[in-house]
PDB file of C-alpha atoms in Angstrom:
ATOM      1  CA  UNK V   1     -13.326 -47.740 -11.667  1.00 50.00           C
ATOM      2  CA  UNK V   2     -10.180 -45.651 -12.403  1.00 46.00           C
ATOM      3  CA  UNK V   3     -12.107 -43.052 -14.674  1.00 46.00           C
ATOM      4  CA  UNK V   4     -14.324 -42.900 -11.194  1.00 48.00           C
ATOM      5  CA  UNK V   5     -11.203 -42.407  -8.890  1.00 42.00           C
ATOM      6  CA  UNK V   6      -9.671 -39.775 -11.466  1.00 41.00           C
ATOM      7  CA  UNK V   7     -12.746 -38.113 -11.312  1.00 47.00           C
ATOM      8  CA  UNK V   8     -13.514 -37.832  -7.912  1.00 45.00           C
ATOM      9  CA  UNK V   9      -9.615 -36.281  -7.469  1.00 41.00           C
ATOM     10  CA  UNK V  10     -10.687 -33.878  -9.791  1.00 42.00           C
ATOM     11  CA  UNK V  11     -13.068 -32.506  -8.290  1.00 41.00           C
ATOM     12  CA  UNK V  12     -12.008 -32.565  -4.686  1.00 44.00           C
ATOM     13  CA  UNK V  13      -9.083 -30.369  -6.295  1.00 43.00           C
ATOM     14  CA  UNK V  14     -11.327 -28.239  -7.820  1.00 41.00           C
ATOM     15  CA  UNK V  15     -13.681 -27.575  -4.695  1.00 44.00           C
ATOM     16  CA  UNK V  16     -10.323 -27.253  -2.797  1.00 47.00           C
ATOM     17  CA  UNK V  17      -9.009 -24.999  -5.204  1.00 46.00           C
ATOM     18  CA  UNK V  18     -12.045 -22.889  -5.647  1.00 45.00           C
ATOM     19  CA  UNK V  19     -12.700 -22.885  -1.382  1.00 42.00           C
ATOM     20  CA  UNK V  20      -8.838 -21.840  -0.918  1.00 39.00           C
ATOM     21  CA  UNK V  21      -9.499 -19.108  -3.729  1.00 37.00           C
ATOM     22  CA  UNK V  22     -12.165 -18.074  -1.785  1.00 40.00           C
ATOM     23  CA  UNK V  23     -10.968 -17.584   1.595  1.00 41.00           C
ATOM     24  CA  UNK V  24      -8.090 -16.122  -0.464  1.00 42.00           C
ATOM     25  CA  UNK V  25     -10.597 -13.100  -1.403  1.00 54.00           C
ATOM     26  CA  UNK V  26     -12.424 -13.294   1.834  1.00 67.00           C
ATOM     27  CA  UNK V  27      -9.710 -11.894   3.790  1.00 85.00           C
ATOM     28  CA  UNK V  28     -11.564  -9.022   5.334  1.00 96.00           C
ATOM     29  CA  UNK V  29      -9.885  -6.193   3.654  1.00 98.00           C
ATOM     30  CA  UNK V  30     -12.341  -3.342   1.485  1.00 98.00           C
ATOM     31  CA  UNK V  31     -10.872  -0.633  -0.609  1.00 98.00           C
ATOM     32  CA  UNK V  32     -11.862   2.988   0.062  1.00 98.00           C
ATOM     33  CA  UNK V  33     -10.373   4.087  -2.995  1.00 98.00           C
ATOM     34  CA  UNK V  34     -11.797   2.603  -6.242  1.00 97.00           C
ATOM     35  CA  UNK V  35      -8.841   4.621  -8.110  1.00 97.00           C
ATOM     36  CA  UNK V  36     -11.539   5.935 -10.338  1.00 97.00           C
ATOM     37  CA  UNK V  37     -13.810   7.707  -8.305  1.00 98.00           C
ATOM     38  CA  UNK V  38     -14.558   9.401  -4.627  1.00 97.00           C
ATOM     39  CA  UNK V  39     -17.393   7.258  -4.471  1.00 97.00           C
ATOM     40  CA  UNK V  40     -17.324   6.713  -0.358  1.00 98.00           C
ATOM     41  CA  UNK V  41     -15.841  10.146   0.175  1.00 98.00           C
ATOM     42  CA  UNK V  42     -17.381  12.974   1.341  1.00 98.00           C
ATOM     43  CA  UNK V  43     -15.991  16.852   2.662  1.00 97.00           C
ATOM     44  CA  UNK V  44     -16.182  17.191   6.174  1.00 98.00           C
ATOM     45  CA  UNK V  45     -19.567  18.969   6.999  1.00 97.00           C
ATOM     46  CA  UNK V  46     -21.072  18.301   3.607  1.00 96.00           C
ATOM     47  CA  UNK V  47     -22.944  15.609   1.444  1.00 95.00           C
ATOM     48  CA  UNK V  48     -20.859  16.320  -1.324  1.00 95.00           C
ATOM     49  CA  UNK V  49     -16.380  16.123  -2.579  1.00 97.00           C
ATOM     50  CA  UNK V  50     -15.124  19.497  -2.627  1.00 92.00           C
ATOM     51  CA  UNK V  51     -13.517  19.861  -6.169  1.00 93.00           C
ATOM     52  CA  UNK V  52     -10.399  20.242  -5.189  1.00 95.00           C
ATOM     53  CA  UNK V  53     -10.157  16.715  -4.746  1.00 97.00           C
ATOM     54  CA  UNK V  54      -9.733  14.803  -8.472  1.00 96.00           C
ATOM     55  CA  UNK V  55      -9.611  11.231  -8.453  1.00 97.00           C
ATOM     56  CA  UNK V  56      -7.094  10.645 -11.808  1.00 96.00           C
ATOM     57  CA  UNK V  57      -4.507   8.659 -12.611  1.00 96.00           C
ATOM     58  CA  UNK V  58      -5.601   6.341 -10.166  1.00 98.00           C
ATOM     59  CA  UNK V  59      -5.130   8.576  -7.304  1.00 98.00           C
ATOM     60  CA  UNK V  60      -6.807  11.010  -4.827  1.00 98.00           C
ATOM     61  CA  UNK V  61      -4.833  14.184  -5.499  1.00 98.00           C
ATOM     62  CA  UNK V  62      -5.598  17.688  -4.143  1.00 97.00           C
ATOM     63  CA  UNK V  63      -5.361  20.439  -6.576  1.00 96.00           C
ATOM     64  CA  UNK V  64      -5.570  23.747  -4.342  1.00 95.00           C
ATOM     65  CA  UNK V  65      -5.881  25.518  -7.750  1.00 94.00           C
ATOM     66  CA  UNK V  66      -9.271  24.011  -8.629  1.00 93.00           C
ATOM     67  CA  UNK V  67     -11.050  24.600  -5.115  1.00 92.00           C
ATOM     68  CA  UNK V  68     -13.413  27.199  -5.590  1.00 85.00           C
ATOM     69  CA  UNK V  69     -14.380  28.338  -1.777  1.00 82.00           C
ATOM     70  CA  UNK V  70     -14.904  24.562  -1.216  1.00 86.00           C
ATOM     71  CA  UNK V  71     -12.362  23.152   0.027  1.00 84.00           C
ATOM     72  CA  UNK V  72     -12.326  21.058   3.043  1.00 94.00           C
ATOM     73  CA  UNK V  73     -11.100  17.089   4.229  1.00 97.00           C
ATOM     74  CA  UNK V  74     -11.760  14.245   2.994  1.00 98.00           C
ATOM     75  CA  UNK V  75     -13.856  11.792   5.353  1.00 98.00           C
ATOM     76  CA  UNK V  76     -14.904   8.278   4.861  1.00 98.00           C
ATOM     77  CA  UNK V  77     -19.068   7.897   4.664  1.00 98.00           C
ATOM     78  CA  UNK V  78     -18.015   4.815   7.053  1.00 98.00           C
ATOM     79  CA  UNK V  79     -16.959   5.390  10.690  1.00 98.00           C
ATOM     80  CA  UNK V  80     -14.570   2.371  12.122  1.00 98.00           C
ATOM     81  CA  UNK V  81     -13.695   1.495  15.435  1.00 98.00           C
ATOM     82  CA  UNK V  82     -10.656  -1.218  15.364  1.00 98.00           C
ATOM     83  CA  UNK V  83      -9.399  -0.940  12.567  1.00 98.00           C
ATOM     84  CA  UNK V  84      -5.881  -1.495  10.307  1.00 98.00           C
ATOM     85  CA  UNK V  85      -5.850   0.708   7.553  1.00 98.00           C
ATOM     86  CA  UNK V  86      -3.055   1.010   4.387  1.00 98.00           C
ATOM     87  CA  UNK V  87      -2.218   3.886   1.755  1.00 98.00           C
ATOM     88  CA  UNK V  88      -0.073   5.804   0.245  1.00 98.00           C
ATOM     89  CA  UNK V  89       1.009   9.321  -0.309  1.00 98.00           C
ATOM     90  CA  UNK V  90       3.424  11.968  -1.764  1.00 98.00           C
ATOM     91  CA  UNK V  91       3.275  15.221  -1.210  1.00 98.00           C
ATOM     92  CA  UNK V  92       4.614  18.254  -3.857  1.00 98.00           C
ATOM     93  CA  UNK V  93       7.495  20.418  -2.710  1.00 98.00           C
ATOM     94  CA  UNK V  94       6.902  22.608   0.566  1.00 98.00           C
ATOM     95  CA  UNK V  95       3.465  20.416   1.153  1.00 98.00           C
ATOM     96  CA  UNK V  96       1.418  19.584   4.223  1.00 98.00           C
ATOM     97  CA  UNK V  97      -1.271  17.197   4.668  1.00 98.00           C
ATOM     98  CA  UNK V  98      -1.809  14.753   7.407  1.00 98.00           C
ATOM     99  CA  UNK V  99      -3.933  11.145   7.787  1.00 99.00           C
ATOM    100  CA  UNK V 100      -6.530  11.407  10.202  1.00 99.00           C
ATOM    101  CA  UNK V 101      -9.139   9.100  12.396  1.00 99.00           C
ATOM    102  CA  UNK V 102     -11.877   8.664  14.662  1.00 98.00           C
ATOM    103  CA  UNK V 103     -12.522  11.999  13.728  1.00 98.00           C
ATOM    104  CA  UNK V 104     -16.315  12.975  15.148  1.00 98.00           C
ATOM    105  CA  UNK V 105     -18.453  14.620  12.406  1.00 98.00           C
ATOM    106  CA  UNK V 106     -20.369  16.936  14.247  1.00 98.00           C
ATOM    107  CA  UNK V 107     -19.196  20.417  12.551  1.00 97.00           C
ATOM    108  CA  UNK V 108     -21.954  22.267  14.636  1.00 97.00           C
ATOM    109  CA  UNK V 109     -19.837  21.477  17.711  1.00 98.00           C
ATOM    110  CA  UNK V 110     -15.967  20.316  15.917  1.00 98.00           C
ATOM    111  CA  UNK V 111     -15.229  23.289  12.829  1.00 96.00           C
ATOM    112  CA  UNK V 112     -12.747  20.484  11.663  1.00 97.00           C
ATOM    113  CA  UNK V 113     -11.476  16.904  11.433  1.00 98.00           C
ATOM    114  CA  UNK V 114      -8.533  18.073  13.823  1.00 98.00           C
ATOM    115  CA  UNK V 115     -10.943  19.154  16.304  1.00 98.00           C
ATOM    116  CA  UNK V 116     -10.849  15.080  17.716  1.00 98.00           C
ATOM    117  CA  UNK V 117      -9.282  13.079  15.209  1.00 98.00           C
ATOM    118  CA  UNK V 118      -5.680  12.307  16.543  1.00 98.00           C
ATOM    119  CA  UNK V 119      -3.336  12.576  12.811  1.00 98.00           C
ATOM    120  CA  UNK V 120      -0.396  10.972  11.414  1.00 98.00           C
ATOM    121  CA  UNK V 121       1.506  13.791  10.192  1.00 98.00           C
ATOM    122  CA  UNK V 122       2.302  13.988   5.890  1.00 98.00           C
ATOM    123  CA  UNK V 123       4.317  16.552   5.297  1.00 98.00           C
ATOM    124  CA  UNK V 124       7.759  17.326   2.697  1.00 98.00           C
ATOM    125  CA  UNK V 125      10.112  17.666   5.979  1.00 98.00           C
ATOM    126  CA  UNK V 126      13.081  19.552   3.813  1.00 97.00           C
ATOM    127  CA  UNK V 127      10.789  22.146   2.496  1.00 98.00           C
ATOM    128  CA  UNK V 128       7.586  23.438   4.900  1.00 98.00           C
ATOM    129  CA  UNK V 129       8.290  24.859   8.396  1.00 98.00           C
ATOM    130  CA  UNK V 130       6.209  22.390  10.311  1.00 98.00           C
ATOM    131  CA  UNK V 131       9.992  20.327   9.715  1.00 98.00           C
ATOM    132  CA  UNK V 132      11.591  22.443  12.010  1.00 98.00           C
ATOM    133  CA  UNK V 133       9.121  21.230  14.899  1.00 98.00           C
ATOM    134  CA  UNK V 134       9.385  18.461  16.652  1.00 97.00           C
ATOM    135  CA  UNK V 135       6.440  16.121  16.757  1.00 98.00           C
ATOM    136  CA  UNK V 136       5.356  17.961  13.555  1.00 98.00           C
ATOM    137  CA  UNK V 137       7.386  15.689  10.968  1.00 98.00           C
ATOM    138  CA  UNK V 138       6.194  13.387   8.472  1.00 98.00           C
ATOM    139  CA  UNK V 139       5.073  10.336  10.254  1.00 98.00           C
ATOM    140  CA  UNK V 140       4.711  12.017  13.449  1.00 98.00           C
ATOM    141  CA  UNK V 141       1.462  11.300  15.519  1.00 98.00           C
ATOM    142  CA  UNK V 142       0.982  14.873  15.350  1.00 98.00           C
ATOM    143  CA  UNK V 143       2.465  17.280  18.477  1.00 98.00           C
ATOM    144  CA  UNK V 144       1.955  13.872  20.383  1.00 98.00           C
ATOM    145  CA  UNK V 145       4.296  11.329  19.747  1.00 98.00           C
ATOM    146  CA  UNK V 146       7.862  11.754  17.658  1.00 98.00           C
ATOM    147  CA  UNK V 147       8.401   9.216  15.576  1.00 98.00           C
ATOM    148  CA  UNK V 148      11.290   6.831  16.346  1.00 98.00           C
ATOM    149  CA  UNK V 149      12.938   6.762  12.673  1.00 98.00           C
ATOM    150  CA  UNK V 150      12.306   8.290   9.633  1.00 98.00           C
ATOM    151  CA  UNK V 151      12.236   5.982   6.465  1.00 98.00           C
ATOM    152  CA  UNK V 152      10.274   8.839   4.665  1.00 98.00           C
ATOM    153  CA  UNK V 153      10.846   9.092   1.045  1.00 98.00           C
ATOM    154  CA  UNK V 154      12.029  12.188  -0.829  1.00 96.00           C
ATOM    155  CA  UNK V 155       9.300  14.746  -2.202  1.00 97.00           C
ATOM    156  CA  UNK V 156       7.513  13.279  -5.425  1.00 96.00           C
ATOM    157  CA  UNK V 157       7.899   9.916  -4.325  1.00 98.00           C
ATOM    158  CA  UNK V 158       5.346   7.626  -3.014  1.00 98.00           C
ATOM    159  CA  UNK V 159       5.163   6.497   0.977  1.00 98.00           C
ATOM    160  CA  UNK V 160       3.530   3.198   1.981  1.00 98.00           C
ATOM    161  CA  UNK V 161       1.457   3.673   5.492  1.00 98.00           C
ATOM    162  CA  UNK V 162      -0.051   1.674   7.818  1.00 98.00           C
ATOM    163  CA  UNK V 163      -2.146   2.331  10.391  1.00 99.00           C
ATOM    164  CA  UNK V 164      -2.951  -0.282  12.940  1.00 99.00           C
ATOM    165  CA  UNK V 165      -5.552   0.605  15.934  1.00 98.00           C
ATOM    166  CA  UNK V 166      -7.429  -2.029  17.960  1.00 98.00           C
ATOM    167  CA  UNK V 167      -8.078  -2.715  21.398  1.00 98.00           C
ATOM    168  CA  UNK V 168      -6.823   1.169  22.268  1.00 98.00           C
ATOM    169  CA  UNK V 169      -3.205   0.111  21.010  1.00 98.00           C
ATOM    170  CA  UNK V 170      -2.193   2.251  18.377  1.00 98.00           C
ATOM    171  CA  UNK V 171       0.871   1.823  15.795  1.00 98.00           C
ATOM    172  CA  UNK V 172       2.342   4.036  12.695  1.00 98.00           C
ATOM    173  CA  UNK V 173       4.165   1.850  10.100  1.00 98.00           C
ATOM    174  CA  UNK V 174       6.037   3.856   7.639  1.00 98.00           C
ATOM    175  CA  UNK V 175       7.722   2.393   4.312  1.00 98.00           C
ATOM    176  CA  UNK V 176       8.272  -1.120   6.387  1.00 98.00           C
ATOM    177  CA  UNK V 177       9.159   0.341   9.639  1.00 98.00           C
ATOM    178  CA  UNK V 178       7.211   0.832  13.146  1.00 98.00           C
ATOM    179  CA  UNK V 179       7.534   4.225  13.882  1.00 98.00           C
ATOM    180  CA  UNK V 180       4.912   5.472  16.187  1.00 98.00           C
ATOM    181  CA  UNK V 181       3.505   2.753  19.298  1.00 98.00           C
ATOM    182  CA  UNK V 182       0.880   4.205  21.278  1.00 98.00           C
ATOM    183  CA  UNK V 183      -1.811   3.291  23.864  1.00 98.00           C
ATOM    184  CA  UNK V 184      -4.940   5.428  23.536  1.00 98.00           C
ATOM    185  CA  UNK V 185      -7.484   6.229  26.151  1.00 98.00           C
ATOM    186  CA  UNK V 186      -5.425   5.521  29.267  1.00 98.00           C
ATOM    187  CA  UNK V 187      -3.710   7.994  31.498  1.00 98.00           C
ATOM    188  CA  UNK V 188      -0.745   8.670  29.741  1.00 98.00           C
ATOM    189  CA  UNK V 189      -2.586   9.200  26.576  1.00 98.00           C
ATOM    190  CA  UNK V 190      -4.364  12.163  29.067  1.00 98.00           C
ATOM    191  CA  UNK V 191      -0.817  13.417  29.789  1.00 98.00           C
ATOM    192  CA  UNK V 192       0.432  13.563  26.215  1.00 98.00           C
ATOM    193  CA  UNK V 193      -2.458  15.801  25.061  1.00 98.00           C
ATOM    194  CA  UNK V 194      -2.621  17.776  28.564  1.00 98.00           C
ATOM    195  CA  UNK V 195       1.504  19.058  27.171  1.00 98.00           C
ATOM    196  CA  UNK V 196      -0.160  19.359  23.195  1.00 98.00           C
ATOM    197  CA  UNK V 197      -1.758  22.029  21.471  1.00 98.00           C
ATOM    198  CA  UNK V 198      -4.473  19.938  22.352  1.00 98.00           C
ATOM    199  CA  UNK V 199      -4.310  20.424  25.707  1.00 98.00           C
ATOM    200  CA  UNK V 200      -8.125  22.611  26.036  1.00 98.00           C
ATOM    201  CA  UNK V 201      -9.523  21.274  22.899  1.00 98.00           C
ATOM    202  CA  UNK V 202     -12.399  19.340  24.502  1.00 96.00           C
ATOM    203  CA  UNK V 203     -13.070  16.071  22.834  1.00 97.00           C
ATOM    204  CA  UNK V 204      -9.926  15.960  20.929  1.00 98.00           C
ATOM    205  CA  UNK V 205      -8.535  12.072  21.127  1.00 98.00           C
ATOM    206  CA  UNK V 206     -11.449  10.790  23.010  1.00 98.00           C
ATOM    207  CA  UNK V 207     -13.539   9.163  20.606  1.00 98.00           C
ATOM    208  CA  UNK V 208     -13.429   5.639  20.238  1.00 98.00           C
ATOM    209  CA  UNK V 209     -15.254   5.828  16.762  1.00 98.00           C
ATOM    210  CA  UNK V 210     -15.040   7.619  14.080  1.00 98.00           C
ATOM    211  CA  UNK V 211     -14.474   8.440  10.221  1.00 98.00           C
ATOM    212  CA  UNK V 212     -10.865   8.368   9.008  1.00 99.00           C
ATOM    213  CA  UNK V 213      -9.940  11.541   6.910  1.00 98.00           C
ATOM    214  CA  UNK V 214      -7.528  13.094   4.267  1.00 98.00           C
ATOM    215  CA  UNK V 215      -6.418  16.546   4.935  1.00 98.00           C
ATOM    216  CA  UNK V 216      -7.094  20.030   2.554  1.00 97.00           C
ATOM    217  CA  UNK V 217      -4.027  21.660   3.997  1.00 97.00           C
ATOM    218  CA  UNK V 218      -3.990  24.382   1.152  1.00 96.00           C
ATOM    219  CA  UNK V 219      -0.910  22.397  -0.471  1.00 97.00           C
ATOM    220  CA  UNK V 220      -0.434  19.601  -3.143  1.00 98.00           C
ATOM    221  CA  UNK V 221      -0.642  15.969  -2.163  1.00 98.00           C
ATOM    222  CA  UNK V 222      -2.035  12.438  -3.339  1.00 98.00           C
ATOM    223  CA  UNK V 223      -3.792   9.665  -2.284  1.00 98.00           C
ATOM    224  CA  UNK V 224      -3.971   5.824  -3.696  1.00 98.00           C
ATOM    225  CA  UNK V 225      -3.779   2.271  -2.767  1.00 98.00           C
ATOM    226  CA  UNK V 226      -6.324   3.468  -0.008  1.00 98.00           C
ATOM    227  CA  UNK V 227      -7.752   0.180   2.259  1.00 98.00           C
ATOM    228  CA  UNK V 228      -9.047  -0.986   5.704  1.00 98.00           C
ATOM    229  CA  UNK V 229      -9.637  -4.211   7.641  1.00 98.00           C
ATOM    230  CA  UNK V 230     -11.888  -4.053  10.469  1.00 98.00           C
ATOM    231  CA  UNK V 231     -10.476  -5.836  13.502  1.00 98.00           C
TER     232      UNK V 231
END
């Protein structure tokens, strides 16, 4: 009778354990980097990676020097709606780059991701220009929204981002800290792009769907740790 109890405890710890384990792994979240590949990836425009973009050392990095007249953003094969999303990036000296989503792949009608994806700005803020402009700093929601800190690391070392949009509310977390809070779609998301460079770009911000994208700025940056939970 006691080898019967034991047993029984056994197993209800191991069909616990293994449906804990389980839900542990089930929790929603799918890589878009594999570290290995760009598997996933595609250039904006194209069916192909322009190869520019390596995938080594278990990172995404642009090489300007090995684009050969195809260059271009990366853009997730996958568009997403709600959506939390976390990475990170570092950037060589005098770099620009930017993180950027529901961007609209339709380059017969956009010529680039910025056309209508709204971008969180990555960017080395001591040594390109774009840190002399506000709205245009690492972190940034690009010539929209200045971020309220900036816990940005020095060039050559690696940022953690997160990107939280569901439900129209949109946040920037940056190395730990909420940066950016935003509400998209409504009338003072109108306003804020009506005073941006944006202001006539028809269809910029709009879309409510869309692939998120990695931007060929012409300078040096990286990529890893890349993941997203749909909400």
């Amino acid at each position: 009778m006691k080898k019967k109890i034991i047993s029984a405890l056994l197993l209800t710890t191991i069909i616990g354990g293994g449906a804990a384990f389980a839900q542990k792994k089930n929790t929603g979240w799918v890589k878009l980097f594999d570290g290995k590949t760009t598997q996933g990836w595609h250039s904006y425009g194209k069916t192909s990676v322009g190869q520019g973009w390596k995938a080594e050392n278990g990172a995404l990095h642009l090489d300007p020097k090995a684009k050969q007249n195809d260059g271009g953003d990366l853009v997730t094969d996958k568009e997403y709606s709600n959506f939390h999303l976390k990475l990170e990036w570092k950037v060589a000296p005098k770099s620009n780059s930017g993180i950027l989503f529901y961007v609209h792949e339709d380059p017969a009608k956009y010529q680039q991701t910025y056309s209508t994806g709204p971008e969180m700005q990555v960017l080395d803020n001591e040594g390109h220009p774009d840190g002399k402009i506000t709205k245009h700093r690492a972190g940034d929601l690009y010539d929209l929204v200045k971020s309220s800190s900036e816990p940005v690391k020095p060039v050559g070392e690696w940022n953690k981002v997160e990107i939280i949009s569901n439900q129209g509310k949109l946040e920037f977390i940056l190395n730990g800290v909420k940066i950016v809070s935003a509400t998209l779609w409504d009338e003072h998301w109108k306003q804020l792009i009506a005073g941006s460079k944006f202001a006539t770009w028809q269809g910029f911000g709009t879309y409510k769907a869309g692939r998120i994208a990695l931007q060929d700025h012409g300078d040096e940056v990286w990529y890893r740790n890349i993941s997203v939970k749909e909400l």
